[in-house]
Tab-separated table of C-alpha atoms and ligand atoms in Angstrom:
chain	number	residue	atom	x	y	z
A	1	MET	CA	-1.403	-19.156	18.398
A	2	ASN	CA	1.477	-17.758	20.973
A	3	THR	CA	0.725	-17.740	24.632
A	4	VAL	CA	1.447	-14.404	26.020
A	5	HIS	CA	4.446	-15.555	27.930
A	6	GLU	CA	6.024	-16.666	24.706
A	7	LEU	CA	5.199	-13.190	23.130
A	8	ALA	CA	6.810	-11.887	26.331
A	9	GLU	CA	10.062	-13.690	25.795
A	10	GLY	CA	10.146	-12.719	21.921
A	11	ILE	CA	9.628	-9.155	22.450
A	12	ARG	CA	12.086	-8.801	25.587
A	13	SER	CA	14.496	-10.961	23.142
A	14	GLY	CA	14.470	-8.172	20.429
A	15	ASP	CA	12.238	-10.298	18.037
A	16	GLY	CA	10.677	-7.706	15.704
A	17	ARG	CA	7.926	-9.871	14.541
A	18	THR	CA	6.990	-10.460	17.598
A	19	LEU	CA	6.953	-6.636	18.418
A	20	ALA	CA	4.837	-5.793	15.486
A	21	ARG	CA	2.228	-8.289	16.338
A	22	ALA	CA	1.893	-7.211	19.973
A	23	LEU	CA	1.925	-3.633	19.039
A	24	THR	CA	-1.158	-4.768	16.444
A	25	MET	CA	-3.084	-6.499	19.694
A	26	VAL	CA	-2.500	-3.497	21.770
A	27	GLU	CA	-3.695	-1.226	18.820
A	28	ASN	CA	-6.985	-3.678	18.160
A	29	GLY	CA	-7.921	-3.754	22.080
A	30	ASP	CA	-7.200	-7.446	22.305
A	31	PRO	CA	-8.034	-8.618	25.753
A	32	ARG	CA	-4.576	-10.128	25.923
A	33	ALA	CA	-2.928	-7.035	25.590
A	34	ALA	CA	-3.163	-6.172	29.075
A	35	VAL	CA	-1.953	-9.631	30.425
A	36	LEU	CA	1.365	-9.143	28.310
A	37	LEU	CA	1.588	-5.317	29.133
A	38	HIS	CA	1.538	-6.297	32.746
A	39	GLU	CA	3.949	-9.336	32.080
A	40	LEU	CA	6.107	-6.775	30.512
A	41	TYR	CA	6.357	-3.749	33.129
A	42	ASP	CA	9.413	-3.416	34.575
A	43	PRO	CA	9.220	-0.566	37.098
A	44	SER	CA	13.008	-0.098	37.100
A	45	ALA	CA	13.084	0.459	33.209
A	46	THR	CA	14.649	3.811	32.242
A	47	ALA	CA	13.981	4.704	28.375
A	48	LEU	CA	13.444	8.018	27.777
A	49	THR	CA	10.406	9.016	26.100
A	50	LEU	CA	9.748	11.831	23.965
A	51	GLY	CA	6.602	13.328	22.398
A	52	VAL	CA	6.947	15.491	19.287
A	53	THR	CA	4.049	17.881	18.491
A	54	GLY	CA	3.326	20.849	16.271
A	55	PRO	CA	1.479	22.021	13.120
A	56	PRO	CA	1.448	19.570	10.256
A	57	GLY	CA	4.036	20.135	7.468
A	58	ALA	CA	6.595	22.026	10.471
A	59	GLY	CA	9.232	19.101	9.899
A	60	LYS	CA	8.609	16.730	12.757
A	61	SER	CA	9.077	13.646	11.014
A	62	SER	CA	12.253	15.000	9.558
A	63	MET	CA	13.383	15.879	12.813
A	64	VAL	CA	12.792	12.681	14.201
A	65	ASN	CA	15.089	11.451	11.388
A	66	ARG	CA	17.810	13.655	12.414
A	67	LEU	CA	17.382	12.276	15.812
A	68	ILE	CA	17.293	8.585	15.118
A	69	ALA	CA	20.666	9.027	13.266
A	70	TYR	CA	22.201	10.999	15.834
A	71	TRP	CA	21.266	8.427	18.589
A	72	ARG	CA	21.962	5.410	15.967
A	73	GLY	CA	25.241	7.062	16.185
A	74	LYS	CA	25.915	6.414	19.590
A	75	GLY	CA	24.565	3.053	19.535
A	76	LYS	CA	21.112	3.457	20.798
A	77	LYS	CA	18.495	1.596	19.441
A	78	VAL	CA	15.781	3.720	18.762
A	79	GLY	CA	11.814	3.509	18.544
A	80	VAL	CA	9.275	5.699	16.792
A	81	LEU	CA	5.817	5.596	16.852
A	82	ALA	CA	4.485	7.743	14.454
A	83	VAL	CA	0.996	8.620	14.640
A	84	ASP	CA	-1.305	10.241	11.853
A	85	PRO	CA	-5.099	11.045	11.928
A	86	SER	CA	-7.549	8.641	11.055
A	87	SER	CA	-10.205	9.950	8.777
A	88	PRO	CA	-13.564	10.456	10.804
A	89	PHE	CA	-15.730	9.462	7.915
A	90	SER	CA	-14.176	6.340	6.410
A	91	GLY	CA	-11.971	5.536	9.595
A	92	GLY	CA	-9.188	4.557	7.529
A	93	ALA	CA	-5.773	6.767	7.603
A	94	LEU	CA	-2.970	7.574	5.267
A	95	LEU	CA	0.533	6.547	7.210
A	96	GLY	CA	2.612	8.902	5.650
A	97	ASP	CA	5.685	9.855	8.245
A	98	ARG	CA	7.560	6.961	7.438
A	99	ILE	CA	8.439	8.757	4.153
A	100	ARG	CA	10.685	11.099	6.021
A	101	MET	CA	12.842	8.055	7.878
A	102	GLN	CA	13.068	5.300	5.239
A	103	GLU	CA	16.790	5.748	5.452
A	104	HIS	CA	16.410	3.803	8.622
A	105	ALA	CA	14.183	1.036	7.307
A	106	THR	CA	16.949	-1.527	6.915
A	107	ASP	CA	18.783	-0.893	10.176
A	108	ALA	CA	17.875	-3.397	12.744
A	109	GLY	CA	18.281	-1.129	15.354
A	110	VAL	CA	15.552	1.301	14.532
A	111	PHE	CA	11.814	0.244	14.826
A	112	ILE	CA	9.326	2.403	13.678
A	113	ARG	CA	5.940	1.984	13.744
A	114	SER	CA	3.018	4.445	12.180
A	115	MET	CA	-0.539	4.032	13.769
A	116	GLY	CA	-4.079	5.660	12.882
A	117	SER	CA	-5.166	7.566	15.646
A	118	ARG	CA	-8.520	5.911	15.458
A	119	GLY	CA	-10.881	8.473	16.940
A	120	HIS	CA	-10.219	9.025	20.446
A	121	LEU	CA	-10.978	5.720	21.817
A	122	GLY	CA	-8.071	3.742	20.685
A	123	GLY	CA	-6.159	6.836	19.498
A	124	LEU	CA	-3.651	9.114	21.614
A	125	SER	CA	-4.326	8.630	24.908
A	126	GLY	CA	-5.357	4.947	25.472
A	127	SER	CA	-3.318	2.623	23.013
A	128	THR	CA	-0.270	5.140	22.608
A	129	ARG	CA	1.015	4.880	25.546
A	130	ASP	CA	0.819	1.131	25.700
A	131	SER	CA	2.746	0.695	22.457
A	132	LEU	CA	5.206	2.988	23.862
A	133	GLU	CA	5.477	0.493	26.964
A	134	LEU	CA	5.872	-2.399	24.570
A	135	MET	CA	8.743	-0.454	22.647
A	136	ILE	CA	10.419	-0.090	26.105
A	137	ALA	CA	10.238	-3.665	26.846
A	138	ALA	CA	11.682	-4.484	23.649
A	139	GLY	CA	14.690	-2.651	24.907
A	140	TYR	CA	14.355	0.684	22.773
A	141	ASP	CA	15.730	3.880	24.164
A	142	PRO	CA	14.889	6.540	23.116
A	143	VAL	CA	11.115	5.957	22.116
A	144	MET	CA	10.134	9.054	20.127
A	145	VAL	CA	6.161	9.431	19.557
A	146	GLU	CA	4.944	11.920	16.744
A	147	THR	CA	1.533	13.517	16.505
A	148	VAL	CA	0.061	16.099	14.717
A	149	GLY	CA	-0.750	19.104	16.929
A	150	VAL	CA	-4.006	20.233	16.038
A	151	GLY	CA	-5.954	21.970	19.137
A	152	GLN	CA	-6.246	19.437	22.068
A	153	ALA	CA	-3.717	16.943	20.857
A	154	GLU	CA	-0.861	18.941	22.152
A	155	VAL	CA	-1.851	18.757	25.562
A	156	GLU	CA	-2.504	15.158	25.304
A	157	VAL	CA	0.789	14.604	24.080
A	158	ALA	CA	2.180	16.163	26.811
A	159	SER	CA	0.771	13.506	29.034
A	160	LEU	CA	1.988	10.536	26.981
A	161	ALA	CA	5.758	11.200	27.089
A	162	ASP	CA	8.626	12.325	29.472
A	163	LEU	CA	9.275	15.071	27.530
A	164	THR	CA	7.244	16.966	24.648
A	165	ILE	CA	8.990	18.843	21.911
A	166	LEU	CA	6.757	21.245	20.243
A	167	VAL	CA	7.827	21.753	16.619
A	168	LEU	CA	7.143	25.772	15.306
A	169	VAL	CA	8.384	27.055	11.440
A	170	PRO	CA	8.380	30.293	10.195
A	171	GLY	CA	5.558	31.462	8.749
A	172	ALA	CA	2.126	33.918	8.522
A	173	GLY	CA	0.429	33.416	11.677
A	174	ASP	CA	3.635	33.135	13.888
A	175	GLU	CA	1.923	35.259	16.845
A	176	VAL	CA	-1.474	33.130	16.226
A	177	GLN	CA	0.412	29.955	16.287
A	178	THR	CA	2.584	30.587	19.473
A	179	MET	CA	0.085	32.339	21.347
A	180	LYS	CA	-2.384	29.088	21.409
A	181	ALA	CA	-4.022	28.429	25.011
A	182	GLY	CA	-1.641	25.672	26.426
A	183	ILE	CA	1.035	24.807	23.817
A	184	MET	CA	3.885	26.881	25.636
A	185	GLU	CA	2.850	25.398	28.888
A	186	VAL	CA	3.123	21.943	27.814
A	187	ALA	CA	6.447	21.889	25.873
A	188	ASP	CA	9.727	20.836	27.382
A	189	VAL	CA	11.696	22.025	24.553
A	190	ILE	CA	10.272	24.304	21.509
A	191	VAL	CA	12.223	23.936	18.605
A	192	LEU	CA	12.161	26.381	15.510
A	193	ASN	CA	12.446	24.253	12.509
A	194	LYS	CA	13.722	25.479	8.894
A	195	ALA	CA	16.452	27.671	10.364
A	196	ASP	CA	18.123	27.360	6.392
A	197	ALA	CA	15.334	29.260	5.320
A	198	GLY	CA	15.221	32.363	7.004
A	199	GLY	CA	12.361	34.010	9.072
A	200	MET	CA	13.615	32.925	12.016
A	201	ASP	CA	14.201	36.105	14.389
A	202	ARG	CA	10.360	37.240	13.754
A	203	LEU	CA	9.488	33.529	14.983
A	204	GLN	CA	11.740	33.804	17.753
A	205	THR	CA	10.371	37.041	18.806
A	206	ALA	CA	6.745	35.724	18.664
A	207	VAL	CA	7.767	32.533	20.857
A	208	GLU	CA	9.488	34.655	23.193
A	209	SER	CA	6.781	37.032	23.778
A	210	SER	CA	4.495	34.389	24.304
A	211	LEU	CA	6.972	32.839	26.779
A	212	GLU	CA	6.630	35.704	28.827
A	213	LEU	CA	3.082	34.706	29.752
A	214	VAL	CA	4.228	31.577	31.193
A	215	PRO	CA	4.086	31.469	34.782
A	216	ASP	CA	7.666	31.707	35.935
A	217	GLY	CA	7.305	28.612	38.111
A	218	ILE	CA	7.198	25.756	35.834
A	219	GLY	CA	10.065	26.924	34.243
A	220	ARG	CA	10.415	28.343	30.717
A	221	PRO	CA	11.750	25.843	27.916
A	222	PRO	CA	14.626	26.287	25.980
A	223	VAL	CA	13.857	27.572	22.284
A	224	VAL	CA	16.637	25.926	19.886
A	225	ARG	CA	17.044	27.219	16.027
A	226	PHE	CA	17.432	23.863	13.866
A	227	SER	CA	17.301	22.446	10.389
A	228	ALA	CA	16.080	18.903	9.675
A	229	LYS	CA	17.031	19.745	6.024
A	230	THR	CA	20.932	20.717	6.754
A	231	GLY	CA	21.083	19.655	10.459
A	232	GLN	CA	22.046	22.491	11.418
A	233	GLY	CA	21.477	22.679	15.651
A	234	LEU	CA	21.268	18.927	15.850
A	235	GLU	CA	23.749	18.882	19.101
A	236	LEU	CA	22.383	21.797	20.643
A	237	LEU	CA	18.694	20.180	20.356
A	238	VAL	CA	20.014	16.977	21.877
A	239	GLU	CA	22.005	18.845	24.595
A	240	LYS	CA	18.701	20.669	25.578
A	241	ILE	CA	16.759	17.312	25.490
A	242	LEU	CA	19.111	15.586	27.770
A	243	GLU	CA	19.226	18.980	30.040
A	244	GLU	CA	15.552	18.536	30.100
A	245	ALA	CA	15.348	15.154	30.967
A	246	SER	CA	17.673	15.057	33.563
A	247	SER	CA	16.191	17.904	35.356
A	248	LYS	CA	12.614	16.615	34.973
A	249	THR	CA	13.032	12.873	35.114
A	250	GLY	CA	16.088	12.435	36.735
A	251	ASP	CA	16.998	9.136	38.587
A	252	SER	CA	13.823	7.813	40.737
A	253	ARG	CA	11.909	10.683	39.601
A	254	GLY	CA	12.041	9.062	36.043
A	255	ALA	CA	10.342	5.615	37.056
A	256	ARG	CA	7.615	7.738	39.098
A	257	LYS	CA	6.829	9.488	36.523
A	258	ARG	CA	6.272	7.076	34.164
A	259	ALA	CA	4.397	4.755	36.375
A	260	MET	CA	2.234	7.756	36.954
A	261	LEU	CA	1.666	8.434	33.090
A	262	VAL	CA	0.873	5.001	32.435
A	263	LEU	CA	-1.445	4.585	35.282
A	264	GLU	CA	-3.346	7.714	34.113
A	265	SER	CA	-3.458	6.226	30.814
A	266	VAL	CA	-4.987	2.963	32.129
A	267	LEU	CA	-7.263	5.223	34.404
A	268	ARG	CA	-8.331	6.972	30.994
A	269	GLU	CA	-9.479	3.735	29.574
A	270	LYS	CA	-10.888	1.697	32.027
A	271	GLY	CA	-13.280	4.929	33.546
A	272	ARG	CA	-14.626	5.617	29.955
A	273	LYS	CA	-15.276	1.859	29.785
A	274	MET	CA	-16.882	1.704	33.217
A	275	ALA	CA	-18.896	4.778	32.099
A	276	ALA	CA	-19.821	3.700	28.966
A	277	SER	CA	-20.893	0.134	30.197
A	278	LYS	CA	-23.087	1.461	32.979
A	279	VAL	CA	-24.871	4.209	30.038
A	280	GLU	CA	-25.444	0.355	28.266
A	281	GLU	CA	-27.088	-0.769	31.368
A	282	MET	CA	-29.177	1.924	32.331
A	283	PHE	CA	-30.522	3.205	28.885
A	284	GLY	CA	-29.197	0.156	26.384
A	285	GLY	CA	-26.711	1.911	24.706
A	286	MET	CA	-25.255	5.395	23.748
A	287	GLU	CA	-27.538	6.033	20.899
A	288	LYS	CA	-30.974	5.169	23.201
A	289	ALA	CA	-29.184	7.327	25.650
A	290	ILE	CA	-29.131	10.072	23.664
A	291	ASP	CA	-32.886	9.526	22.433
A	292	SER	CA	-33.472	10.348	26.148
A	293	VAL	CA	-32.278	13.184	25.886
A	294	LEU	CA	-34.084	14.272	22.808
A	295	ARG	CA	-36.931	13.280	24.656
A	296	GLY	CA	-36.531	15.558	27.181
A	297	GLU	CA	-36.166	13.059	30.031
A	298	THR	CA	-32.989	13.944	30.768
A	299	THR	CA	-29.545	15.687	29.796
A	300	PRO	CA	-25.904	14.726	29.466
A	301	TYR	CA	-25.436	16.412	32.844
A	302	GLY	CA	-28.319	13.966	33.983
A	303	ILE	CA	-26.589	11.204	32.828
A	304	GLY	CA	-23.203	12.171	34.637
A	305	GLU	CA	-25.394	12.027	37.995
A	306	LEU	CA	-26.848	8.992	37.462
A	307	LEU	CA	-23.344	7.761	36.833
A	308	ASP	CA	-22.076	9.282	40.341
A	309	LYS	CA	-24.876	7.702	41.839
A	310	SER	CA	-24.352	4.365	40.348
A	311	PHE	CA	-20.802	4.108	41.242
A	312	GLY	CA	-21.431	5.566	44.755
A	313	GLU	CA	-23.726	2.942	45.592
A	314	GLU	CA	-21.149	0.142	44.308
A	315	ASP	CA	-18.691	0.816	47.315
B	1	MET	CA	-12.312	-5.831	19.398
B	2	GLU	CA	-11.794	-3.720	16.674
B	3	ARG	CA	-9.814	-4.893	13.602
B	4	LYS	CA	-8.642	-2.805	10.817
B	5	ILE	CA	-7.105	-4.107	7.440
B	6	ARG	CA	-3.484	-2.661	7.439
B	7	VAL	CA	-2.017	-2.126	3.958
B	8	LEU	CA	1.875	-1.370	2.939
B	9	ILE	CA	2.220	0.401	-0.497
B	10	GLY	CA	5.528	0.058	-1.675
B	11	LYS	CA	7.338	1.268	-4.664
B	12	PRO	CA	10.557	-0.879	-5.690
B	13	GLY	CA	12.941	-0.050	-8.431
B	14	LEU	CA	13.891	3.319	-9.499
B	15	ASP	CA	11.100	5.048	-11.286
B	16	GLY	CA	9.706	7.971	-9.998
B	17	HIS	CA	5.949	8.021	-10.689
B	18	ASP	CA	3.951	7.424	-7.938
B	19	ARG	CA	0.581	9.182	-8.994
B	20	GLY	CA	-0.746	5.217	-9.564
B	21	ALA	CA	0.797	4.335	-6.072
B	22	LYS	CA	-0.991	7.298	-4.466
B	23	PHE	CA	-4.339	6.871	-5.965
B	24	ILE	CA	-4.554	3.699	-5.063
B	25	ALA	CA	-3.658	4.470	-1.444
B	26	ARG	CA	-5.958	7.152	-0.941
B	27	ALA	CA	-8.828	4.739	-2.170
B	28	LEU	CA	-7.887	1.931	0.268
B	29	ARG	CA	-7.896	4.865	2.821
B	30	ASP	CA	-11.499	5.883	1.738
B	31	ALA	CA	-12.407	2.249	2.056
B	32	GLY	CA	-11.557	2.602	5.958
B	33	MET	CA	-8.113	0.816	5.673
B	34	GLU	CA	-4.983	1.903	7.192
B	35	VAL	CA	-2.152	2.353	4.483
B	36	ILE	CA	1.233	2.745	4.961
B	37	TYR	CA	2.926	4.665	2.143
B	38	THR	CA	7.102	4.975	2.198
B	39	GLY	CA	7.663	6.806	-0.975
B	40	ILE	CA	9.442	6.044	-4.485
B	41	ARG	CA	12.550	4.078	-4.685
B	42	GLN	CA	12.516	1.789	-1.671
B	43	THR	CA	14.808	-0.894	-1.678
B	44	PRO	CA	13.154	-4.883	-1.616
B	45	GLU	CA	14.791	-4.946	1.981
B	46	ALA	CA	13.519	-1.838	3.152
B	47	ILE	CA	9.491	-2.641	1.634
B	48	ALA	CA	10.118	-6.188	3.542
B	49	ASN	CA	11.549	-4.721	6.883
B	50	THR	CA	8.653	-2.194	6.890
B	51	ALA	CA	5.928	-4.748	6.143
B	52	ILE	CA	7.010	-6.661	9.280
B	53	GLN	CA	7.379	-3.990	11.446
B	54	GLU	CA	4.109	-2.553	10.589
B	55	ASP	CA	2.358	-5.307	10.888
B	56	VAL	CA	0.570	-5.163	7.696
B	57	ASP	CA	-2.077	-7.744	6.163
B	58	PHE	CA	-1.210	-6.840	2.660
B	59	VAL	CA	1.782	-5.517	0.548
B	60	GLY	CA	1.205	-4.009	-2.563
B	61	LEU	CA	3.614	-3.215	-5.135
B	62	SER	CA	3.791	-0.672	-7.567
B	63	LEU	CA	6.414	-0.518	-10.538
B	64	LEU	CA	6.511	1.287	-14.083
B	65	SER	CA	9.896	0.665	-14.990
B	66	GLY	CA	9.146	-2.946	-16.079
B	67	ALA	CA	11.800	-4.306	-13.556
B	68	HIS	CA	8.853	-6.357	-12.192
B	69	ASN	CA	10.479	-10.203	-13.027
B	70	HIS	CA	13.537	-9.408	-10.818
B	71	LEU	CA	12.187	-7.175	-8.051
B	72	PHE	CA	8.619	-8.489	-7.169
B	73	PRO	CA	9.675	-12.053	-6.533
B	74	GLN	CA	12.836	-10.620	-4.189
B	75	VAL	CA	10.441	-8.741	-2.118
B	76	ALA	CA	8.356	-11.719	-1.750
B	77	ARG	CA	11.223	-13.711	-0.861
B	78	LEU	CA	12.433	-11.341	1.765
B	79	ILE	CA	9.114	-11.044	3.565
B	80	ARG	CA	9.300	-15.325	3.764
B	81	GLU	CA	12.271	-15.114	5.428
B	82	LYS	CA	11.499	-12.398	7.805
B	83	GLY	CA	8.562	-14.284	9.154
B	84	GLY	CA	5.632	-12.508	7.232
B	85	ASP	CA	4.465	-15.776	5.629
B	86	ASP	CA	0.826	-14.609	6.066
B	87	ILE	CA	1.077	-10.958	4.441
B	88	ILE	CA	-0.742	-11.017	1.384
B	89	LEU	CA	0.734	-9.826	-1.700
B	90	PHE	CA	-0.845	-7.992	-4.937
B	91	GLY	CA	1.246	-5.662	-7.853
B	92	GLY	CA	0.235	-3.244	-10.369
B	93	GLY	CA	1.885	-1.294	-12.649
B	94	VAL	CA	2.632	-1.584	-16.637
B	95	ILE	CA	3.260	-5.601	-16.585
B	96	PRO	CA	2.680	-7.920	-19.753
B	97	GLY	CA	-0.076	-10.453	-19.560
B	98	GLU	CA	2.802	-13.309	-20.060
B	99	ASP	CA	4.462	-12.038	-16.840
B	100	ILE	CA	1.383	-12.505	-14.766
B	101	PRO	CA	1.941	-16.407	-13.871
B	102	GLY	CA	5.151	-15.798	-13.043
B	103	LEU	CA	4.807	-13.705	-10.326
B	104	GLU	CA	1.416	-15.557	-9.231
B	105	GLU	CA	3.918	-18.159	-9.208
B	106	ALA	CA	6.234	-16.402	-6.884
B	107	GLY	CA	3.548	-15.835	-4.403
B	108	PHE	CA	1.498	-12.772	-5.681
B	109	ARG	CA	-2.546	-13.113	-5.617
B	110	ALA	CA	-3.307	-10.540	-7.975
B	111	ILE	CA	-1.662	-8.408	-10.354
B	112	PHE	CA	-3.437	-5.060	-11.520
B	113	THR	CA	-2.917	-3.798	-14.522
B	114	PRO	CA	-3.318	0.074	-15.515
B	115	GLY	CA	-6.888	1.140	-16.192
B	116	THR	CA	-8.209	-1.372	-13.125
B	117	PRO	CA	-10.826	0.575	-11.294
B	118	ALA	CA	-9.574	1.074	-7.360
B	119	SER	CA	-12.657	-0.695	-6.305
B	120	ASP	CA	-11.569	-3.767	-7.530
B	121	VAL	CA	-8.725	-3.877	-5.034
B	122	VAL	CA	-11.050	-2.810	-2.654
B	123	GLU	CA	-12.841	-5.933	-3.322
B	124	PHE	CA	-10.098	-7.975	-3.852
B	125	ILE	CA	-8.820	-6.962	-0.379
B	126	HIS	CA	-11.928	-7.731	1.467
B	127	GLU	CA	-12.168	-11.189	-0.439
B	128	GLU	CA	-9.123	-12.128	1.017
B	129	MET	CA	-9.603	-10.913	4.353
B	130	LYS	CA	-12.960	-13.002	4.390
B	131	ASN	CA	-11.171	-16.195	3.133
B	132	ARG	CA	-8.346	-15.635	5.894
B	133	ARG	CA	-10.753	-16.062	8.655
C	401	GDP	N1	13.571	24.055	4.325
C	401	GDP	C1	13.367	23.288	5.141
C	401	GDP	N2	12.512	22.136	5.088
C	401	GDP	C2	12.277	21.245	5.304
C	401	GDP	C3	12.799	21.024	6.892
C	401	GDP	N3	11.900	19.996	7.648
C	401	GDP	C4	11.223	19.509	7.170
C	401	GDP	N4	11.143	20.267	6.056
C	401	GDP	C5	10.037	19.865	4.657
C	401	GDP	O1	8.926	20.371	5.275
C	401	GDP	C6	8.096	19.568	4.915
C	401	GDP	C7	7.090	18.680	5.807
C	401	GDP	O2	8.474	18.064	6.625
C	401	GDP	P1	7.837	16.313	7.847
C	401	GDP	O3	8.921	16.345	8.249
C	401	GDP	O4	6.881	15.817	6.969
C	401	GDP	O5	6.434	17.315	8.374
C	401	GDP	P2	5.409	16.998	9.668
C	401	GDP	O6	4.234	16.857	8.835
C	401	GDP	O7	5.825	18.084	10.473
C	401	GDP	O8	6.180	15.564	9.802
C	401	GDP	C8	8.439	18.547	3.693
C	401	GDP	O9	8.625	18.855	2.541
C	401	GDP	C9	10.211	18.547	4.501
C	401	GDP	O10	11.461	18.147	3.199
C	401	GDP	C10	13.842	22.210	7.423
C	401	GDP	O11	14.800	22.103	8.346
C	401	GDP	N5	14.464	22.918	6.177
C	402	MG	MG1	5.121	13.763	9.935
């Protein structure tokens, strides 16, 4: 088995096999992963990270594929994390985002990794950010993270990367799709995809009218018409991404924002773990705690109070 | 520490029939595995690179065109060359019995011919994982 230091060296030197192994460690919650991430973290790294979200079938993977090609053309090493939902029943997952990106499978300057969301614990918020950090350490810039946006997931993805790109498509329910609470606030760039297929005016009107509801102070995101099929709008899309990136994370603010995102992700995981182990200590596990609620001895909120007290007593 | 079994289902060669590949992919998903499917007409090089980046435990190849004697060993060699010696290989498709020993020689631990129930593949994977530990 390799030492953590050897792993770190391998990742920094651009060895794909080592990076792939480290990504697995992170996903599986291997205790050595935190040591590795600590060793690799370079506060001055400036890689751009992009979260890509939107409904299934909107063309997220196809758009990412176009962006890979664009940045490869500029000589950049591009990283992609493609997260698909895990089945809540079997825990398994069919990871198919790569199908749209396989033209880059033999390009040594492109690293694509598919991930199952694995429920919330190992899902979006925790190990996804850690995986992103590994890609940054390996020299990928930009790194894109694709996640299916259903419900809360868009809001989660916004706390993952420097910028969030929301991909929408024309179709029934344009208004509903764009009115969903939170979506408009979290998007830094809105892509109206499938511009080759029509229905764009209607969608754009719907999007712009929901954007009017966004408080002025936080700045309205640019809206770009795009076709992943024809490539139409690609230059403009990249231009908007770079503009937003330099206004939102330019210079030292980028490093600050990244450190904040990573710390938040660490806190989420640690907080959950510490609270869960307290519940284990006090009740003998989640199931036992639930039994206690069902017997009317306490409530989930009561357990929350107990946690407050027990953490308060410790310091 | 939760360890998920990761499997790449690859379709090398020129045939465009992926019903079998998708069927197996879904069955493995339903058995709790993470299955990466990359679509039809993949070059051996693309399959091998994908296997490495995805850090899979298994690569299953599916082929109906009859080019297995040529393509399967090529994928096996490329995966080994790229450092994936511990990745376990299996194959499926229309493969005559007399070709199987040669493929086993090339590193394929199992070959599933048409009509094999998906549960056999699941069982094979679980068995191999046990031996590995
Ligand atoms: N006509 C058209 N189809 C597209 C476009 N982008 C993606 N598609 C198709 O939409 C489907 C879903 O695309 P995919 O990228 O997998 O979407 P995702 O689920 O959001 O990742 C596929 O059949 C794509 O070929 C586009 O710009 N125009
Ligand atoms: Mg996708």
